[in-house]
Amino acid sequence: MKRILIIANNDVGLYKFRKELITELTKENEVYLLLPYGKNVDKLIALGAKFIDCPYLERRGTNPFKDMRLMLYFRKNIRKLKPDVILTYTIKPNIYGGYAARLCKIPYIVNVTGLGTALENEGILQKITSLMYKVALKDAKKIFFQNQANQDFMLDRKIIDKSNSYEIIPGSGVNLQEYQVKPYPKQEQVKFAFVSRIMKQKGIDQYLAAAKYIKKKYPETEFHIYGFCEEEYQGVLNKLHAEKVINYHGMVQDMQSVYQKISCLIHPTYYPEGMSNVLLEACASGRPIITTDRPGCREIVDDGVNGFVVAEQNSKDLTDKIEQFLHLNLSQREKMGVAARKKVEREFDRQIIVSKYLTEIQNIR
């Protein structure tokens, strides 16, 4: 039996994408979770894990004094707990959890869930973050990347090198039992959906521009939006909803019912993704996808087979691909959905990731 500490920045992602791993780990190990309290913590405890609150973790803060306090808090809990291995997810737990693990000489496994804007965008912040990551990853037992581009980025900038142990895994994968194939809608009317936090980098502007154009030309087509809305877009969504250009549903918990209703998922993101979970879920549900040609998205779509690829920040290209989809007959759309399911079964089953972690943890002595 090992004592395992998992450090993460929020409860939502940990429960939604890693509950299968936690369930397996708690069978024969003592598992502790160090993260800020949230509504899913009780569900994680019900899986058999123990919870340690981390009130100092601010996901987007850049105050160095607060980040130092966070690292010291990590170190304090690691020294007290004396885990056999530490698992970290997302930038701050990876960096400051990595520092604390190194200081305490505890083996640690890192998951780079995406670069984030601090690393993707050129400038002084990128240089500082790169250096911090290099120090944090130096002694990691294993570094898991969710796509090839993220791994290449860190190799090219010498954040990691051949002395590190690293590997690409298929994102967080998708639970194929939880997201089962839904019968494809038989009506000719096409319903598109945007499922994401509503923010500029997720491609909401391109989606709205395409919706305006398509609704004029194909008025029976529906454009749905699901997700938390950042303030700057609330007025725009309310206006377009009132004009019946879009249907905005806000936050929805039951995503299976969403995928059941729609004909195709549109994800025009240009955000630094690790691997897009909404694309995986939609494909697992047997729905075609339209998404951008960028890391974390391009791996999931085979252009013309289970969906279409569009250029980043290109409303015209997105509109063209939507029209292309509309010109398919019902049988062709359904065939795309079948191909989507087969692809995730073949390449993105979450059990692949669970097995990788179990093997790495077992190898730590």
Coordinates of C-alpha atoms in Angstrom, one line a residue:
M1 CA 0.0 0.0 0.0
K2 CA 1.3 3.4 -1.0
R3 CA 0.3 6.9 0.3
I4 CA -0.5 9.0 -2.7
L5 CA -1.0 12.8 -2.7
I6 CA -2.8 14.4 -5.7
I7 CA -2.5 18.2 -6.1
A8 CA -4.9 19.9 -8.4
N9 CA -6.3 23.4 -8.9
N10 CA -10.0 22.6 -8.8
D11 CA -12.5 19.9 -7.9
V12 CA -14.5 20.0 -11.1
G13 CA -11.8 18.7 -13.4
L14 CA -10.5 16.3 -10.9
Y15 CA -13.9 14.6 -10.5
K16 CA -15.0 14.8 -14.1
F17 CA -11.8 13.6 -15.7
R18 CA -9.9 11.7 -13.1
K19 CA -12.5 9.9 -10.9
E20 CA -11.7 6.6 -12.6
L21 CA -8.0 6.8 -11.7
I22 CA -8.9 7.9 -8.1
T23 CA -11.3 4.9 -7.8
E24 CA -8.6 2.5 -8.9
L25 CA -6.0 4.1 -6.6
T26 CA -8.1 4.0 -3.5
K27 CA -8.6 0.2 -3.8
E28 CA -5.1 -0.6 -2.5
N29 CA -3.7 2.8 -1.5
E30 CA -4.2 5.7 0.8
V31 CA -5.1 8.7 -1.4
Y32 CA -5.1 12.3 -0.3
L33 CA -6.4 15.3 -2.4
L34 CA -4.9 18.7 -1.9
L35 CA -7.0 21.4 -3.6
P36 CA -9.4 24.2 -2.9
Y37 CA -12.8 23.1 -1.6
G38 CA -15.6 22.8 -4.2
K39 CA -19.0 21.2 -4.6
N40 CA -17.4 18.0 -6.0
V41 CA -15.1 17.4 -3.1
D42 CA -17.8 15.3 -1.3
K43 CA -18.1 13.1 -4.4
L44 CA -14.3 12.6 -4.4
I45 CA -14.3 11.7 -0.7
A46 CA -17.1 9.2 -1.5
L47 CA -14.7 7.5 -3.8
G48 CA -12.4 6.7 -0.8
A49 CA -10.0 9.7 -1.0
K50 CA -9.2 12.0 1.9
F51 CA -9.4 15.8 1.4
I52 CA -6.9 18.6 2.5
D53 CA -8.2 22.1 1.8
C54 CA -5.9 24.5 -0.1
P55 CA -7.3 28.0 0.2
Y56 CA -4.2 29.7 -1.3
L57 CA -4.5 28.4 -4.8
E58 CA -5.6 31.1 -7.2
R59 CA -5.8 29.7 -10.7
R60 CA -5.0 32.9 -12.6
G61 CA -3.1 35.0 -10.0
T62 CA 0.5 36.1 -10.7
N63 CA 1.3 37.7 -7.4
P64 CA 4.8 36.2 -6.5
F65 CA 4.2 36.5 -2.7
K66 CA 1.0 34.6 -2.9
D67 CA 2.6 32.0 -5.0
M68 CA 5.4 31.6 -2.5
R69 CA 2.9 31.1 0.2
L70 CA 1.2 28.5 -1.9
M71 CA 4.5 26.6 -2.4
L72 CA 5.3 26.7 1.3
Y73 CA 1.8 25.4 2.0
F74 CA 2.4 22.5 -0.4
R75 CA 5.7 21.8 1.3
K76 CA 4.2 21.9 4.8
N77 CA 1.5 19.4 3.9
I78 CA 4.0 17.1 2.1
R79 CA 6.3 17.1 5.1
K80 CA 3.4 16.3 7.4
L81 CA 1.8 13.6 5.1
K82 CA 5.1 12.0 3.9
P83 CA 3.5 10.5 0.7
D84 CA 5.2 7.8 -1.3
V85 CA 4.4 9.6 -4.6
I86 CA 2.7 12.9 -5.7
L87 CA 0.6 13.5 -8.8
T88 CA 0.1 17.0 -10.0
Y89 CA -2.2 18.5 -12.6
T90 CA -2.3 22.0 -14.3
I91 CA 0.3 24.8 -14.2
K92 CA 0.5 26.0 -10.6
P93 CA 0.3 22.5 -9.0
N94 CA 2.9 21.3 -11.5
I95 CA 5.3 24.2 -10.8
Y96 CA 4.9 24.8 -7.1
G97 CA 4.0 21.2 -6.3
G98 CA 7.1 20.2 -8.2
Y99 CA 9.2 22.6 -6.2
A100 CA 7.8 21.3 -2.9
A101 CA 8.2 17.7 -4.0
R102 CA 11.8 18.3 -4.9
L103 CA 12.6 20.0 -1.6
C104 CA 11.0 17.1 0.3
K105 CA 12.7 14.5 -2.0
I106 CA 9.4 12.8 -2.8
P107 CA 8.8 11.2 -6.3
Y108 CA 6.3 13.1 -8.4
I109 CA 4.4 12.5 -11.6
V110 CA 3.4 15.6 -13.6
N111 CA 0.5 16.0 -16.1
V112 CA 0.8 18.9 -18.5
T113 CA -2.9 19.5 -19.3
G114 CA -2.1 22.3 -21.7
L115 CA 0.4 25.2 -22.0
G116 CA -1.9 28.0 -20.9
T117 CA -1.5 31.5 -22.2
A118 CA 1.5 32.3 -20.0
L119 CA 3.6 29.8 -22.0
E120 CA 1.9 30.1 -25.4
N121 CA 2.2 33.8 -25.8
E122 CA 5.6 35.3 -26.5
G123 CA 7.0 37.8 -24.0
I124 CA 8.6 38.1 -20.6
L125 CA 5.9 36.1 -18.8
Q126 CA 6.6 33.2 -21.2
K127 CA 10.4 33.3 -20.4
I128 CA 9.7 33.4 -16.6
T129 CA 7.2 30.6 -16.8
S130 CA 9.5 28.5 -18.9
L131 CA 12.3 28.8 -16.4
M132 CA 10.0 28.0 -13.5
Y133 CA 8.7 24.9 -15.3
K134 CA 12.3 23.8 -16.1
V135 CA 13.2 23.9 -12.4
A136 CA 10.0 22.2 -11.4
L137 CA 10.2 19.3 -13.8
K138 CA 13.9 18.6 -13.3
D139 CA 13.4 15.6 -11.0
A140 CA 9.9 14.4 -12.1
K141 CA 9.7 10.6 -12.3
K142 CA 7.4 11.0 -15.3
I143 CA 6.0 13.9 -17.3
F144 CA 2.8 13.2 -19.2
F145 CA 1.9 15.4 -22.1
Q146 CA -1.6 15.5 -23.6
N147 CA -0.4 16.3 -27.2
Q148 CA 2.7 16.2 -29.4
A149 CA 2.9 20.0 -29.8
N150 CA 3.1 20.6 -26.0
Q151 CA 5.9 18.1 -25.7
D152 CA 7.7 19.6 -28.7
F153 CA 7.3 23.1 -27.2
M154 CA 9.1 22.1 -24.0
L155 CA 11.8 20.2 -25.8
D156 CA 12.5 23.1 -28.3
R157 CA 12.8 25.6 -25.5
K158 CA 14.9 23.2 -23.4
I159 CA 12.4 23.2 -20.5
I160 CA 12.9 19.4 -20.6
D161 CA 15.5 17.3 -22.4
K162 CA 16.4 13.7 -23.0
S163 CA 17.4 13.2 -19.3
N164 CA 13.7 13.6 -18.4
S165 CA 11.2 10.8 -18.6
Y166 CA 8.2 11.9 -20.6
E167 CA 5.4 10.4 -22.6
I168 CA 2.3 11.5 -24.6
I169 CA -1.0 10.2 -23.4
P170 CA -4.4 10.7 -25.1
G171 CA -5.5 13.7 -23.0
S172 CA -7.7 12.8 -20.1
G173 CA -9.4 10.2 -22.3
V174 CA -13.2 9.7 -22.2
N175 CA -15.3 7.3 -20.1
L176 CA -16.9 5.1 -22.8
Q177 CA -19.4 3.7 -20.4
E178 CA -20.5 7.1 -19.2
Y179 CA -20.7 8.6 -22.7
Q180 CA -22.4 6.0 -24.7
V181 CA -23.6 6.3 -28.3
K182 CA -26.9 8.1 -28.7
P183 CA -29.2 7.4 -31.6
Y184 CA -28.6 10.0 -34.2
P185 CA -31.5 12.6 -34.6
K186 CA -33.7 11.5 -37.5
Q187 CA -35.1 14.9 -38.4
E188 CA -33.6 16.8 -41.3
Q189 CA -33.3 19.9 -39.1
V190 CA -29.7 20.4 -38.0
K191 CA -28.8 21.5 -34.5
F192 CA -25.3 22.7 -33.8
A193 CA -23.8 23.2 -30.3
F194 CA -21.0 25.2 -28.7
V195 CA -20.0 23.7 -25.4
S196 CA -17.4 25.7 -23.4
R197 CA -16.8 28.6 -21.1
I198 CA -17.9 31.6 -23.2
M199 CA -14.7 33.5 -23.8
K200 CA -12.9 35.0 -26.8
Q201 CA -10.1 32.3 -27.1
K202 CA -12.7 29.5 -27.2
G203 CA -13.8 30.9 -30.6
I204 CA -17.2 32.3 -29.5
D205 CA -16.9 35.3 -31.9
Q206 CA -16.4 33.0 -34.9
Y207 CA -19.3 30.8 -33.8
L208 CA -21.6 33.8 -33.4
A209 CA -20.6 35.2 -36.8
A210 CA -21.2 31.9 -38.5
A211 CA -24.6 31.5 -36.7
K212 CA -25.7 35.0 -38.0
Y213 CA -24.9 34.1 -41.6
I214 CA -26.3 30.6 -41.6
K215 CA -29.5 31.6 -39.9
K216 CA -30.3 34.0 -42.7
K217 CA -29.6 31.4 -45.4
Y218 CA -30.9 28.3 -43.6
P219 CA -33.4 29.7 -41.0
E220 CA -34.5 26.3 -39.8
T221 CA -30.9 25.5 -38.5
E222 CA -30.4 25.9 -34.7
F223 CA -27.3 27.1 -32.9
H224 CA -27.1 26.2 -29.2
I225 CA -24.6 27.5 -26.6
Y226 CA -23.9 25.8 -23.3
G227 CA -21.5 27.0 -20.7
F228 CA -20.6 29.7 -18.2
C229 CA -20.6 33.2 -19.7
E230 CA -17.9 35.7 -19.0
E231 CA -19.3 39.2 -18.4
E232 CA -18.2 40.8 -21.7
Y233 CA -20.4 38.4 -23.7
Q234 CA -23.6 38.4 -21.6
G235 CA -25.2 41.3 -23.4
V236 CA -24.3 39.9 -26.8
L237 CA -25.8 36.4 -26.0
N238 CA -28.9 37.9 -24.5
K239 CA -29.5 40.0 -27.6
L240 CA -28.9 37.1 -30.1
H241 CA -31.0 34.8 -27.9
A242 CA -33.9 37.3 -28.0
E243 CA -33.5 37.6 -31.8
K244 CA -33.6 33.7 -32.1
V245 CA -30.2 33.6 -33.8
I246 CA -28.9 31.3 -30.9
N247 CA -30.3 29.4 -28.0
Y248 CA -28.2 30.1 -24.8
H249 CA -28.8 27.5 -22.1
G250 CA -26.1 28.6 -19.5
M251 CA -24.4 26.0 -17.4
V252 CA -25.8 22.4 -17.9
Q253 CA -24.8 19.5 -15.7
D254 CA -26.3 16.6 -17.8
M255 CA -24.1 16.8 -20.9
Q256 CA -25.3 13.4 -22.1
S257 CA -28.7 14.8 -22.7
V258 CA -27.1 17.7 -24.7
Y259 CA -25.2 15.4 -27.0
Q260 CA -28.3 13.3 -27.5
K261 CA -30.2 16.3 -29.0
I262 CA -27.6 17.8 -31.2
S263 CA -26.4 17.0 -34.8
C264 CA -22.9 18.3 -34.5
L265 CA -20.5 19.9 -32.0
I266 CA -18.6 23.0 -33.0
H267 CA -15.5 23.8 -31.1
P268 CA -13.7 26.7 -32.9
T269 CA -11.1 27.3 -30.1
Y270 CA -7.7 28.9 -30.3
Y271 CA -7.1 28.5 -26.6
P272 CA -4.0 26.5 -25.5
E273 CA -5.8 23.1 -25.0
G274 CA -4.2 20.0 -23.7
M275 CA -6.8 17.7 -25.3
S276 CA -10.4 18.9 -25.7
N277 CA -12.7 17.0 -23.5
V278 CA -15.9 18.2 -25.1
L279 CA -14.7 16.9 -28.4
L280 CA -14.0 13.5 -26.9
E281 CA -17.4 13.4 -25.2
A282 CA -19.2 14.4 -28.3
C283 CA -17.4 11.8 -30.4
A284 CA -18.1 9.1 -27.8
S285 CA -21.8 10.0 -28.0
G286 CA -21.6 9.4 -31.7
R287 CA -21.7 13.0 -32.9
P288 CA -19.6 14.6 -35.7
I289 CA -17.4 17.5 -34.8
I290 CA -16.1 20.7 -36.4
T291 CA -13.0 22.1 -34.8
T292 CA -9.8 24.0 -35.3
D293 CA -6.5 22.8 -36.7
R294 CA -4.5 23.3 -33.5
P295 CA -3.0 21.0 -30.8
G296 CA -5.6 19.3 -28.6
C297 CA -8.2 19.4 -31.3
R298 CA -6.6 18.2 -34.5
E299 CA -5.8 14.8 -33.0
I300 CA -9.5 14.1 -32.5
V301 CA -10.8 14.9 -35.9
D302 CA -10.1 13.1 -39.2
D303 CA -11.1 15.7 -41.7
G304 CA -14.1 14.6 -43.8
V305 CA -14.4 11.3 -41.8
N306 CA -15.8 12.2 -38.3
G307 CA -16.0 15.9 -38.9
F308 CA -14.3 18.9 -40.4
V309 CA -11.2 21.0 -39.6
V310 CA -11.3 24.8 -39.7
A311 CA -8.5 27.4 -39.6
E312 CA -8.2 29.3 -36.3
Q313 CA -10.0 32.6 -35.9
N314 CA -11.5 32.3 -39.4
S315 CA -15.2 32.9 -39.4
K316 CA -15.5 32.4 -43.2
D317 CA -13.8 29.0 -43.1
L318 CA -16.1 28.0 -40.2
T319 CA -19.2 29.1 -42.1
D320 CA -18.0 27.2 -45.2
K321 CA -17.6 24.0 -43.1
I322 CA -21.0 24.4 -41.5
E323 CA -22.5 24.8 -45.0
Q324 CA -20.6 21.7 -46.1
F325 CA -22.1 19.8 -43.2
L326 CA -25.6 21.0 -44.0
H327 CA -25.2 19.7 -47.5
L328 CA -24.7 16.2 -46.2
N329 CA -27.7 13.9 -46.1
L330 CA -28.9 12.3 -42.9
S331 CA -27.1 9.0 -43.7
Q332 CA -23.8 10.8 -44.3
R333 CA -24.1 12.7 -41.0
E334 CA -24.9 9.6 -39.1
K335 CA -21.9 7.8 -40.7
M336 CA -19.7 10.6 -39.4
G337 CA -21.0 10.0 -35.9
V338 CA -20.3 6.3 -36.1
A339 CA -16.7 7.1 -37.2
A340 CA -16.4 9.5 -34.3
R341 CA -17.3 6.8 -31.8
K342 CA -14.9 4.3 -33.4
K343 CA -12.0 6.8 -33.2
V344 CA -12.4 7.4 -29.5
E345 CA -12.8 3.8 -28.8
R346 CA -9.6 3.1 -30.6
E347 CA -7.5 6.0 -29.4
F348 CA -9.0 7.8 -26.4
D349 CA -10.4 5.3 -23.9
R350 CA -9.8 6.7 -20.4
Q351 CA -8.7 3.3 -19.2
I352 CA -5.5 3.8 -21.3
I353 CA -4.6 6.8 -19.0
V354 CA -5.6 4.9 -15.9
S355 CA -3.3 2.0 -16.8
K356 CA -0.4 4.3 -17.6
Y357 CA -0.6 5.9 -14.2
L358 CA -1.0 2.6 -12.3
T359 CA 2.2 1.3 -14.1
E360 CA 4.2 4.4 -13.2
I361 CA 3.1 4.4 -9.6
Q362 CA 3.8 0.7 -9.3
N363 CA 7.3 1.2 -10.5
I364 CA 8.1 3.7 -7.8
R365 CA 9.9 2.0 -4.9

